[in-house]
Amino acid sequence: MSLIELTVPDIGGHENVDIIAVEIKAGDTVNVEDTLITLETDKATMDVPATAAGVVKEVRVQVGGKISEGGVIAVIEAAAAQEAAPQPVQAASEKNETAAAPAPQAAAFNGNADAEYDVVVLGGGPGGYSAAFAAADQGLKTAIIEQYATLGGVCLNVGCIPSKALLHNAAVIDEVKHLAANGIKYPAPEIDIDMLRGYKEKVIGKLTGGLAGMAKARKVDIIRGRGEFVSANHIQVALTESSQYEQASETGEHKTIAFKNAIIAVGSRVVNLPFIPQDPRIVDSTGALELRQVPEKMLIIGGGIIGLEMGTVYSTLGARLDVVEMMDGLMQGADRDLVKVWEKMNAHRFDNIMTETKTVAVEAKADGIYVTFEGKKAPAEPQRYDLVLVAAGRAPNGKLCGAEKAGVAVTERGFIEVDKQQRTNVPHIYAIGDVVGQPMLAHKAVHEGHVAAENCAGHKAFFDARVIPGVAYTDPEVAWVGVTEEIAKRDGIAITKSVFPWAASGRAIANGRDEGFTKLIFDAETGRVIGGGIVGTHAGDMIGEICLAIEMGCDAEDIGKTIHPHPTLGESIGMSAEVALGVCTDLPPQRKK
Ligand code: FAD
């Protein structure tokens, strides 16, 4: 027996990578290839496997910490001759040609099928329905297997769309308040929470109803049930009855569906923290969207986009907010200068922003939920809340659909690895959306779905997007894409940047919202735009232009000499490019470059 340090192998040159999960503790026995920790870069999450088997003596890392190649994860007492040569880590979400998770043996199925399709899509979320519709448009006989009543997945039913329906109402309430400064005063709004909930439901109904119609028009069959692979060419479906999303009961009937191609689009689910009790005053994002009550005092566990968006809604409706976040800042991923503007505008909503702090205990009592914190900004005493929103992340559903029985490799955490054509290790089975990795965003899922469908039709399509934008639909909105200043610093990318402050934008001033700015980031060598960020109203609607500029390989001249309409907020992108060129006449004179 000898003591061995398990270290981080080659992770593609990334440094100071965030540790988002630690799967081991002292006393555990690990085998070679067992996942030790999970890392997350801006591009991918990756599981770091054990290179030797043994008993863990000491764990040297923790969730929320950072680590680089060579960093020690743990010390184990290892059995001789069990050490494996270190292998480069394969990213779960970087679309590698080779799968890192071991490929299981597909099960055999000798029964009869009730139906056969060219393409079966498992999961009817934005990835799944987009893939199915695209496959049908290619002339392929297609079915979607979805367990719940409606198509649209998390995004349409309990995610993007309902949250935006509520955020829209919150933004109007806030906007009306701002009008007081211009001499237009309204009395405080009377809020009928049932009607507001009804509006949100109507929005969902309109969109999901539209999807059902589009499926019918394309002759895409929708099989209502819970699907599980039983071989590399068959899925067994336990039929369900479901009248609303996230609620379904099995009817007891089963159908076996044979397929030539399958697309796994099973998405992700909320991560539940083990120490949190069951109580109606503790909700996840779905519970928060139900809008059952407006609490006086609300805690958001997790300072990411989902938590902050929901916090915005509840705060505008009257709640006071606290937020607790393990990392050193809210809205991770966006550059801090963008986030600072949001923070300044939203400080009035929060009593306590607890960064570098974690939640260690939660107790439900008659008069409220008592939460104990640990860390840099932890209050000494447990705090009482009327509502606690747990928004601590989402976990992929790859292990919940029998993928292994089809021979599909699934990582420990439940991600399914795919190549650039969205193919899993089984060539006629594809995977898309949240289940293939970060960023877990609907627009990524849709694009991946289109690629998978085209490949099912025999074309050679690849997912080769240079960038995927991120948006926090808060007030103001924060949007970013491509290389951020933080990424450039971390990865040693030489950049230049240009910033156009909205304080000089006629439209932003006219709107009474000139707190924002638009930033472009250029490759210092080529001058091409490789990133950008916008903070301000409608930032999310505008970031697409910067995405296009990056995809097209534009430089500052391409953007600056494109005539943007005046007066618009979008103009700020052109002006930011003019700043880069030193020719912006809407700002004081710049030093000649
Ligand atoms: P999902 O939407 O998760 O859909 C998967 C579907 O598969 C589900 O309907 C599920 O019922 C079904 N399924 C799973 N397993 C089976 C099975 N075995 N049999 C049958 N059916 C099965 N993203 C954005 O881009 N913009 C936003 O503004 C945004 N806001 C969000 C707000 C909230 C509150 C949340 C929670 C998420 C938000 N997201 C947003 C993320 C977005 O919702 C997801 O990235 C997106 O829905 C992923 O799509 P998907 O198709 O991969 O999977």
XYZ file of C-alpha atoms and ligand atoms in Angstrom:
646
model
C 0.000 0.000 0.000
C 1.254 3.494 -0.797
C -0.093 7.021 -0.580
C -0.808 8.531 -3.981
C -1.841 12.038 -4.920
C -4.629 12.140 -7.496
C -4.081 15.235 -9.600
C -5.833 17.093 -12.415
C -4.558 15.828 -15.776
C -4.307 17.788 -19.054
C -7.503 19.854 -19.262
C -6.754 21.571 -22.500
C -4.733 24.434 -21.051
C -7.568 25.800 -18.884
C -6.379 27.310 -15.612
C -8.136 28.108 -12.347
C -11.193 26.178 -13.422
C -14.278 26.218 -11.214
C -14.950 23.069 -9.185
C -18.723 22.536 -9.309
C -18.981 19.090 -7.734
C -16.845 16.919 -5.463
C -17.923 13.289 -5.635
C -15.626 11.817 -2.980
C -15.027 12.107 0.731
C -12.437 10.710 3.113
C -12.988 6.985 3.653
C -14.550 6.370 0.207
C -13.166 3.620 -1.977
C -12.536 4.782 -5.509
C -11.892 2.727 -8.607
C -9.977 3.789 -11.673
C -12.263 5.970 -13.855
C -14.604 6.876 -10.970
C -15.433 10.570 -11.106
C -13.580 12.556 -8.442
C -14.660 16.083 -9.220
C -16.484 18.021 -11.923
C -15.012 21.153 -13.414
C -16.765 23.837 -15.362
C -15.166 26.204 -17.836
C -17.102 28.703 -19.902
C -17.202 26.113 -22.687
C -17.758 22.824 -20.964
C -18.195 20.785 -17.871
C -15.791 17.920 -17.424
C -15.585 15.045 -15.052
C -12.114 14.291 -13.690
C -11.720 10.540 -13.209
C -9.526 8.696 -10.729
C -6.294 7.429 -12.244
C -5.738 4.975 -9.429
C -7.906 2.859 -7.178
C -7.798 2.972 -3.407
C -9.205 4.440 -0.235
C -9.502 8.222 0.011
C -7.415 9.520 2.895
C -7.768 13.238 2.301
C -9.793 15.441 -0.070
C -7.931 18.636 -0.886
C -10.610 20.449 -2.891
C -14.056 21.849 -2.284
C -17.048 22.946 -4.315
C -16.681 26.585 -5.294
C -12.861 26.342 -5.363
C -10.644 26.524 -8.424
C -7.996 24.170 -9.749
C -5.542 23.876 -12.658
C -3.647 21.056 -14.334
C -1.474 19.259 -11.766
C -3.555 20.447 -8.805
C -3.995 17.802 -6.114
C -7.580 16.607 -5.733
C -7.122 13.933 -3.106
C -4.649 11.619 -1.458
C -5.499 7.935 -1.562
C -4.008 4.824 -0.106
C -3.644 2.850 -3.282
C -3.110 -0.806 -3.999
C 0.070 -1.395 -6.021
C -0.273 -2.108 -9.737
C -3.672 -0.455 -9.891
C -2.454 2.900 -11.038
C -3.503 3.927 -14.537
C -1.624 6.311 -16.785
C -3.178 9.791 -16.578
C -5.506 10.481 -19.508
C -6.563 13.859 -20.817
C -10.013 14.709 -19.508
C -12.745 14.644 -22.110
C -15.254 17.437 -21.711
C -18.821 16.250 -21.411
C -20.141 19.155 -23.370
C -17.254 19.898 -25.718
C -18.259 17.882 -28.728
C -15.441 15.396 -28.879
C -15.242 12.585 -31.386
C -14.349 10.102 -28.650
C -16.540 9.437 -25.660
C -14.927 9.510 -22.204
C -17.676 7.602 -20.394
C -17.347 3.849 -20.890
C -19.569 2.533 -23.702
C -21.997 -0.038 -22.293
C -23.117 -3.152 -24.156
C -26.524 -2.607 -25.795
C -29.325 -4.905 -24.573
C -31.049 -7.297 -26.962
C -34.777 -6.963 -27.681
C -36.630 -9.722 -29.501
C -40.240 -8.591 -29.072
C -42.556 -6.988 -31.605
C -42.818 -3.254 -32.119
C -46.166 -1.432 -32.137
C -44.855 1.189 -34.551
C -41.696 2.014 -36.449
C -40.261 5.428 -37.296
C -37.329 6.858 -39.221
C -36.732 9.168 -36.268
C -37.935 8.935 -32.684
C -37.234 11.954 -30.478
C -37.242 11.234 -26.753
C -38.373 14.429 -25.022
C -40.534 17.246 -26.369
C -38.632 20.305 -25.088
C -37.263 23.053 -27.342
C -34.478 20.740 -28.479
C -36.781 17.769 -29.010
C -39.659 19.422 -30.837
C -37.284 21.454 -33.033
C -35.420 18.273 -33.970
C -38.649 16.413 -34.678
C -40.139 19.196 -36.784
C -36.889 19.544 -38.737
C -36.773 15.779 -39.322
C -40.376 15.766 -40.537
C -39.569 18.706 -42.829
C -36.869 16.475 -44.346
C -39.576 13.925 -45.189
C -38.770 11.505 -42.364
C -41.493 9.606 -40.490
C -41.109 11.080 -37.016
C -42.497 10.713 -33.502
C -41.927 12.579 -30.253
C -42.203 10.701 -26.971
C -43.111 13.138 -24.187
C -44.317 12.205 -20.727
C -46.255 15.394 -19.954
C -49.401 16.952 -21.390
C -47.764 19.593 -23.553
C -44.773 20.031 -25.811
C -42.236 22.748 -25.114
C -40.349 21.137 -22.232
C -38.980 23.141 -19.348
C -38.557 26.241 -21.497
C -42.171 26.780 -22.537
C -43.887 25.256 -19.532
C -41.793 26.069 -16.457
C -38.789 28.038 -17.680
C -37.986 30.719 -20.241
C -41.501 31.685 -21.247
C -43.459 31.815 -17.949
C -40.549 33.611 -16.294
C -40.561 36.199 -19.069
C -44.337 36.598 -18.875
C -43.959 37.505 -15.195
C -40.840 39.604 -15.770
C -42.683 41.624 -18.400
C -45.375 42.563 -15.875
C -42.747 43.364 -13.253
C -40.864 45.573 -15.730
C -44.025 47.529 -16.554
C -44.762 48.076 -12.851
C -41.197 49.326 -12.330
C -41.335 51.493 -15.449
C -44.533 53.140 -14.290
C -42.845 53.944 -10.964
C -40.006 55.667 -12.840
C -42.530 57.865 -14.643
C -43.216 59.691 -11.387
C -39.907 61.497 -11.901
C -41.287 62.838 -15.207
C -44.457 64.147 -13.623
C -46.666 61.163 -14.438
C -47.895 59.673 -11.223
C -50.009 56.586 -10.797
C -51.318 55.246 -7.525
C -49.612 52.072 -6.265
C -50.743 49.090 -8.365
C -53.404 46.742 -7.080
C -52.086 43.269 -7.780
C -54.478 40.397 -8.336
C -52.059 37.519 -8.085
C -54.583 34.991 -9.431
C -55.104 37.061 -12.574
C -51.365 37.494 -13.014
C -50.927 33.732 -12.724
C -53.745 33.347 -15.230
C -51.975 35.632 -17.699
C -48.838 33.518 -17.415
C -50.875 30.337 -17.983
C -52.504 31.908 -21.035
C -49.112 32.711 -22.537
C -47.952 29.130 -21.985
C -51.208 27.759 -23.416
C -50.922 29.862 -26.552
C -47.407 28.641 -27.274
C -47.862 24.985 -26.354
C -51.148 24.883 -28.287
C -49.315 26.309 -31.273
C -46.714 23.563 -31.031
C -49.351 20.830 -30.956
C -50.836 22.336 -34.127
C -47.460 22.493 -35.841
C -46.738 18.874 -34.934
C -50.075 17.864 -36.462
C -49.441 19.901 -39.609
C -46.140 18.067 -40.054
C -47.660 14.663 -39.266
C -45.321 14.234 -36.315
C -46.871 11.659 -33.960
C -46.836 12.559 -30.288
C -46.675 9.537 -28.026
C -47.656 10.506 -24.500
C -45.568 8.457 -22.102
C -42.284 7.785 -20.360
C -39.788 6.322 -22.783
C -36.917 4.015 -21.951
C -34.510 2.413 -24.396
C -34.679 -1.376 -24.357
C -32.187 -1.936 -27.194
C -30.224 0.066 -29.748
C -33.327 0.194 -31.949
C -36.279 0.103 -29.556
C -37.835 2.330 -26.936
C -40.507 1.070 -24.592
C -43.054 3.688 -23.592
C -45.084 3.496 -20.383
C -48.106 5.505 -21.491
C -49.087 8.387 -19.205
C -52.059 10.586 -18.502
C -51.107 14.147 -17.835
C -53.176 17.270 -17.579
C -50.328 19.601 -16.745
C -46.589 19.871 -16.989
C -44.489 17.980 -14.425
C -47.484 15.869 -13.404
C -48.188 12.521 -15.013
C -49.442 9.124 -13.956
C -48.802 5.909 -15.822
C -51.895 4.260 -17.322
C -50.378 0.784 -17.087
C -50.327 0.418 -20.879
C -47.077 0.084 -22.803
C -46.000 0.565 -26.404
C -42.798 -0.527 -28.051
C -41.473 1.813 -30.695
C -38.823 0.760 -33.204
C -36.570 3.399 -34.741
C -33.926 3.790 -37.398
C -32.584 6.914 -35.698
C -33.222 8.258 -32.206
C -32.580 11.711 -30.793
C -32.241 11.889 -27.017
C -33.622 15.235 -25.832
C -34.505 14.424 -22.235
C -33.251 17.716 -20.813
C -32.464 18.402 -17.186
C -34.097 18.691 -13.787
C -33.764 20.900 -10.730
C -30.960 19.996 -8.325
C -32.353 19.444 -4.846
C -30.057 20.109 -1.914
C -30.157 17.102 0.423
C -30.415 19.031 3.685
C -33.467 21.040 2.673
C -36.769 19.839 4.149
C -40.064 19.476 2.267
C -42.217 22.494 2.980
C -44.556 24.540 0.789
C -42.568 27.641 1.751
C -39.457 26.157 0.094
C -39.721 26.105 -3.688
C -37.672 25.468 -6.803
C -38.048 27.550 -9.970
C -41.229 25.695 -10.934
C -42.739 26.382 -7.500
C -41.713 30.033 -7.693
C -43.380 30.373 -11.101
C -46.624 29.110 -9.556
C -46.774 32.417 -7.709
C -48.786 31.087 -4.798
C -47.953 33.973 -2.456
C -45.887 37.124 -2.278
C -43.727 36.720 0.808
C -42.493 39.556 2.971
C -38.983 38.146 3.191
C -37.541 35.822 0.575
C -34.209 34.019 0.318
C -32.750 33.007 -3.025
C -30.239 30.164 -2.743
C -27.991 30.547 -5.795
C -27.148 33.880 -7.386
C -27.434 32.735 -11.018
C -29.751 33.969 -13.711
C -32.807 31.872 -12.787
C -32.742 32.930 -9.130
C -32.188 36.587 -9.906
C -34.929 36.696 -12.538
C -37.454 35.177 -10.149
C -36.188 37.479 -7.376
C -36.866 40.470 -9.626
C -40.497 39.388 -10.057
C -41.122 38.753 -6.362
C -39.338 41.928 -5.316
C -41.405 44.087 -7.665
C -44.523 42.432 -6.268
C -43.425 43.442 -2.762
C -40.925 40.939 -1.304
C -37.626 41.912 0.339
C -34.772 39.740 -0.917
C -31.668 38.051 0.445
C -29.428 36.025 -1.842
C -26.717 33.532 -0.944
C -24.070 32.486 -3.458
C -20.968 30.348 -2.962
C -18.945 32.124 -5.637
C -17.446 35.592 -5.234
C -20.120 37.352 -7.273
C -23.650 37.078 -8.641
C -24.457 36.233 -12.280
C -21.285 34.221 -12.901
C -20.162 34.149 -16.523
C -20.826 37.820 -17.242
C -18.028 40.370 -16.877
C -18.111 42.163 -13.534
C -18.388 45.641 -15.095
C -21.741 44.612 -16.629
C -22.956 43.021 -13.408
C -21.967 46.092 -11.377
C -24.464 48.228 -13.297
C -27.221 45.701 -12.564
C -26.146 45.549 -8.908
C -26.304 49.326 -8.495
C -29.780 49.523 -10.042
C -31.067 46.582 -7.982
C -29.440 47.245 -4.605
C -32.807 48.545 -3.331
C -34.360 45.076 -3.713
C -31.892 43.312 -1.383
C -31.346 43.378 2.351
C -28.393 41.035 2.215
C -26.235 39.794 -0.671
C -24.186 36.946 0.751
C -21.456 36.010 -1.700
C -18.716 33.469 -0.859
C -21.231 32.063 1.587
C -23.071 28.780 1.683
C -26.293 27.513 3.159
C -25.579 24.815 5.718
C -28.915 24.167 7.434
C -32.576 24.838 6.783
C -35.297 24.345 9.360
C -39.016 24.723 8.790
C -40.755 26.221 11.849
C -44.302 27.448 12.315
C -43.352 31.116 11.919
C -40.994 30.707 8.977
C -38.057 28.937 7.411
C -34.859 29.378 9.408
C -31.641 29.221 7.418
C -28.092 28.967 8.736
C -25.185 30.187 6.624
C -21.422 29.717 6.690
C -18.772 31.779 4.941
C -17.550 35.290 4.283
C -20.856 37.144 4.563
C -22.741 34.713 6.791
C -24.872 36.324 9.517
C -24.038 34.960 12.980
C -27.615 33.808 13.655
C -29.993 31.736 11.524
C -32.238 34.008 9.417
C -36.028 33.711 9.115
C -37.733 33.731 5.723
C -41.317 33.479 4.483
C -40.213 31.897 1.204
C -36.994 30.193 0.111
C -36.241 29.696 -3.575
C -33.669 26.993 -4.242
C -32.011 27.866 -7.538
C -28.776 25.960 -7.133
C -28.518 24.519 -10.640
C -29.880 21.783 -12.873
C -28.809 18.171 -13.391
C -28.929 16.333 -16.746
C -31.448 13.478 -17.213
C -29.143 11.152 -19.189
C -29.276 8.395 -16.578
C -33.086 8.359 -16.418
C -33.995 7.088 -19.893
C -32.275 3.718 -20.203
C -29.698 5.125 -22.644
C -27.144 2.555 -21.505
C -29.456 -0.236 -22.724
C -29.054 1.222 -26.201
C -25.272 1.116 -25.725
C -25.081 4.894 -25.246
C -22.321 6.105 -22.925
C -23.549 8.338 -20.113
C -21.219 10.133 -17.683
C -21.484 9.710 -13.930
C -23.343 13.010 -13.671
C -25.833 12.028 -16.376
C -24.499 13.929 -19.383
C -24.470 12.193 -22.763
C -21.378 12.835 -24.825
C -21.744 13.688 -28.473
C -19.536 14.600 -31.404
C -19.931 17.696 -33.555
C -22.731 15.994 -35.455
C -24.621 15.433 -32.182
C -23.963 11.675 -32.504
C -23.484 9.632 -29.362
C -21.062 6.694 -29.384
C -23.902 4.748 -31.087
C -23.900 6.248 -34.602
C -27.665 6.267 -35.235
C -28.496 7.705 -31.807
C -28.042 11.443 -31.291
C -28.367 13.634 -28.203
C -29.123 17.349 -27.901
C -29.951 20.096 -25.435
C -29.373 20.242 -21.694
C -28.496 16.551 -21.552
C -25.331 17.067 -23.617
C -23.915 19.824 -21.438
C -23.514 23.486 -20.638
C -24.696 26.044 -21.329
C -28.159 24.728 -20.534
C -30.023 27.147 -22.776
C -32.971 26.728 -25.102
C -31.309 28.373 -28.109
C -28.412 25.931 -27.905
C -30.845 22.989 -27.711
C -32.746 24.160 -30.809
C -29.603 24.504 -32.927
C -28.343 21.125 -31.834
C -31.753 19.646 -32.651
C -31.579 20.964 -36.208
C -28.103 19.484 -36.671
C -29.215 16.076 -35.392
C -32.283 16.066 -37.668
C -30.245 16.901 -40.754
C -27.857 14.075 -39.973
C -30.783 11.674 -39.549
C -31.801 12.670 -43.067
C -28.386 11.687 -44.366
C -26.879 15.163 -44.665
C -23.552 15.993 -43.108
C -24.404 18.725 -40.633
C -22.176 19.962 -37.812
C -22.722 22.091 -34.722
C -19.990 24.618 -35.286
C -21.376 27.771 -33.698
C -18.506 29.964 -32.563
C -20.470 31.416 -29.689
C -23.629 30.934 -27.634
C -24.996 34.097 -26.009
C -26.172 34.325 -22.407
C -28.815 36.743 -21.149
C -30.144 37.622 -17.708
C -33.605 39.085 -18.309
C -33.381 41.187 -15.187
C -33.856 44.954 -15.060
C -31.596 46.130 -16.566
C -30.895 43.114 -18.741
C -27.356 41.766 -18.886
C -26.254 40.043 -22.089
C -22.889 38.700 -23.099
C -21.348 36.539 -25.777
C -18.037 35.007 -26.779
C -14.803 35.996 -25.096
C -15.372 38.070 -21.975
C -12.642 40.101 -20.311
C -12.540 37.473 -17.567
C -12.003 34.669 -20.081
C -9.349 36.688 -21.905
C -7.469 37.253 -18.658
C -7.764 33.648 -17.566
C -6.816 32.150 -20.929
C -4.150 34.729 -21.812
C -5.970 35.967 -24.935
C -4.657 39.335 -26.128
C -7.663 41.625 -26.607
C -8.633 45.226 -27.089
C -12.002 46.567 -26.028
C -14.248 49.489 -26.744
C -17.079 50.753 -24.580
C -19.939 53.047 -25.525
C -21.687 54.440 -22.435
C -25.428 54.811 -22.772
C -25.112 58.143 -20.977
C -24.268 59.365 -24.505
C -27.127 57.520 -26.231
C -29.992 59.792 -27.247
C -32.488 56.930 -27.083
C -31.362 55.688 -23.664
C -31.570 59.237 -22.270
C -35.013 59.745 -23.847
C -36.112 56.482 -22.218
C -34.829 57.692 -18.854
C -32.591 54.610 -18.684
C -29.057 55.622 -19.532
C -27.255 53.538 -16.883
C -26.069 50.893 -19.337
C -23.201 50.456 -21.766
C -22.242 48.402 -24.786
C -18.835 46.765 -24.962
C -17.069 45.079 -27.854
C -14.045 42.857 -27.419
C -11.580 42.409 -30.279
C -8.748 40.006 -30.960
C -5.707 42.251 -30.494
C -3.919 40.651 -33.419
C -6.628 40.313 -36.088
C -8.928 43.138 -34.999
C -11.927 40.832 -35.317
C -14.694 41.052 -32.770
C -14.576 37.963 -30.550
C -16.898 38.981 -27.735
C -19.203 41.589 -26.380
C -21.500 42.542 -23.567
C -24.444 44.847 -23.101
C -26.103 45.975 -19.898
C -29.258 48.022 -20.164
C -32.904 47.716 -21.119
C -33.449 45.307 -24.039
C -29.800 44.130 -23.950
C -31.011 40.587 -24.693
C -32.762 41.729 -27.861
C -29.590 43.388 -29.104
C -26.845 40.869 -28.348
C -27.738 38.913 -31.519
C -26.010 41.543 -33.643
C -22.744 40.927 -31.805
C -23.250 37.150 -32.207
C -23.643 37.649 -35.963
C -20.575 39.889 -36.078
C -18.512 37.179 -34.374
C -19.852 34.424 -36.648
C -19.120 36.565 -39.730
C -15.600 37.461 -38.550
C -16.390 41.194 -38.523
C -13.976 43.853 -37.383
C -14.765 47.292 -35.955
C -14.997 48.842 -39.401
C -17.646 46.326 -40.539
C -19.830 47.182 -37.553
C -19.029 50.874 -37.298
C -19.718 51.516 -40.970
C -23.007 49.629 -40.908
C -25.721 52.267 -40.655
C -27.766 51.646 -37.519
C -31.108 53.431 -37.207
C -31.208 56.541 -34.995
C -32.264 56.911 -32.261
C -32.102 53.317 -31.065
C -30.388 51.405 -28.327
C -28.977 49.131 -31.049
C -27.044 52.117 -32.333
C -24.818 51.718 -29.284
C -23.229 48.657 -30.937
C -22.243 50.700 -33.996
C -20.985 53.467 -31.744
C -18.956 51.079 -29.653
C -17.282 49.973 -32.886
C -16.676 53.632 -33.753
C -15.048 54.057 -30.349
C -12.704 51.212 -31.306
C -11.862 53.065 -34.517
C -11.438 56.390 -32.680
C -14.133 58.017 -34.821
C -17.142 58.267 -32.511
C -18.581 61.758 -32.771
C -21.181 61.158 -30.058
C -18.495 61.213 -27.374
C -15.847 63.781 -26.443
C -12.821 63.684 -28.809
C -10.734 60.548 -28.497
C -6.991 60.417 -28.766
C -6.091 59.483 -32.378
C -5.072 55.828 -32.716
P -36.171 20.211 -21.655
O -36.768 21.531 -21.910
O -35.755 19.870 -20.269
O -37.202 19.131 -22.177
C -37.001 17.766 -22.011
C -38.348 17.081 -22.112
O -38.125 15.691 -22.132
C -39.261 17.368 -20.945
O -40.498 17.871 -21.393
C -39.428 16.022 -20.248
O -40.727 15.816 -19.728
C -39.144 15.064 -21.374
N -38.612 13.785 -20.921
C -37.510 13.567 -20.176
N -37.311 12.259 -20.013
C -38.310 11.629 -20.666
C -38.647 10.275 -20.864
N -37.888 9.305 -20.373
N -39.757 9.994 -21.573
C -40.532 10.966 -22.078
N -40.260 12.262 -21.930
C -39.154 12.588 -21.234
N -33.080 29.049 -21.393
C -32.960 30.064 -22.271
O -32.348 29.899 -23.328
N -33.515 31.297 -22.013
C -34.189 31.553 -20.868
O -34.682 32.655 -20.661
C -34.336 30.493 -19.923
N -35.021 30.688 -18.795
C -35.204 29.643 -17.932
C -35.917 29.870 -16.765
C -36.107 28.832 -15.870
C -36.926 29.073 -14.626
C -35.567 27.540 -16.153
C -35.773 26.404 -15.200
C -34.843 27.313 -17.301
C -34.638 28.363 -18.199
N -33.909 28.193 -19.363
C -33.753 29.232 -20.245
C -33.285 26.893 -19.709
C -34.135 26.144 -20.733
O -35.424 25.964 -20.219
C -33.499 24.809 -21.072
O -32.179 25.012 -21.486
C -34.255 24.110 -22.180
O -35.589 23.879 -21.823
C -33.586 22.775 -22.529
O -34.278 22.169 -23.546
P -34.201 20.584 -23.788
O -35.002 20.341 -25.025
O -32.806 20.132 -23.754
O -34.886 19.925 -22.530
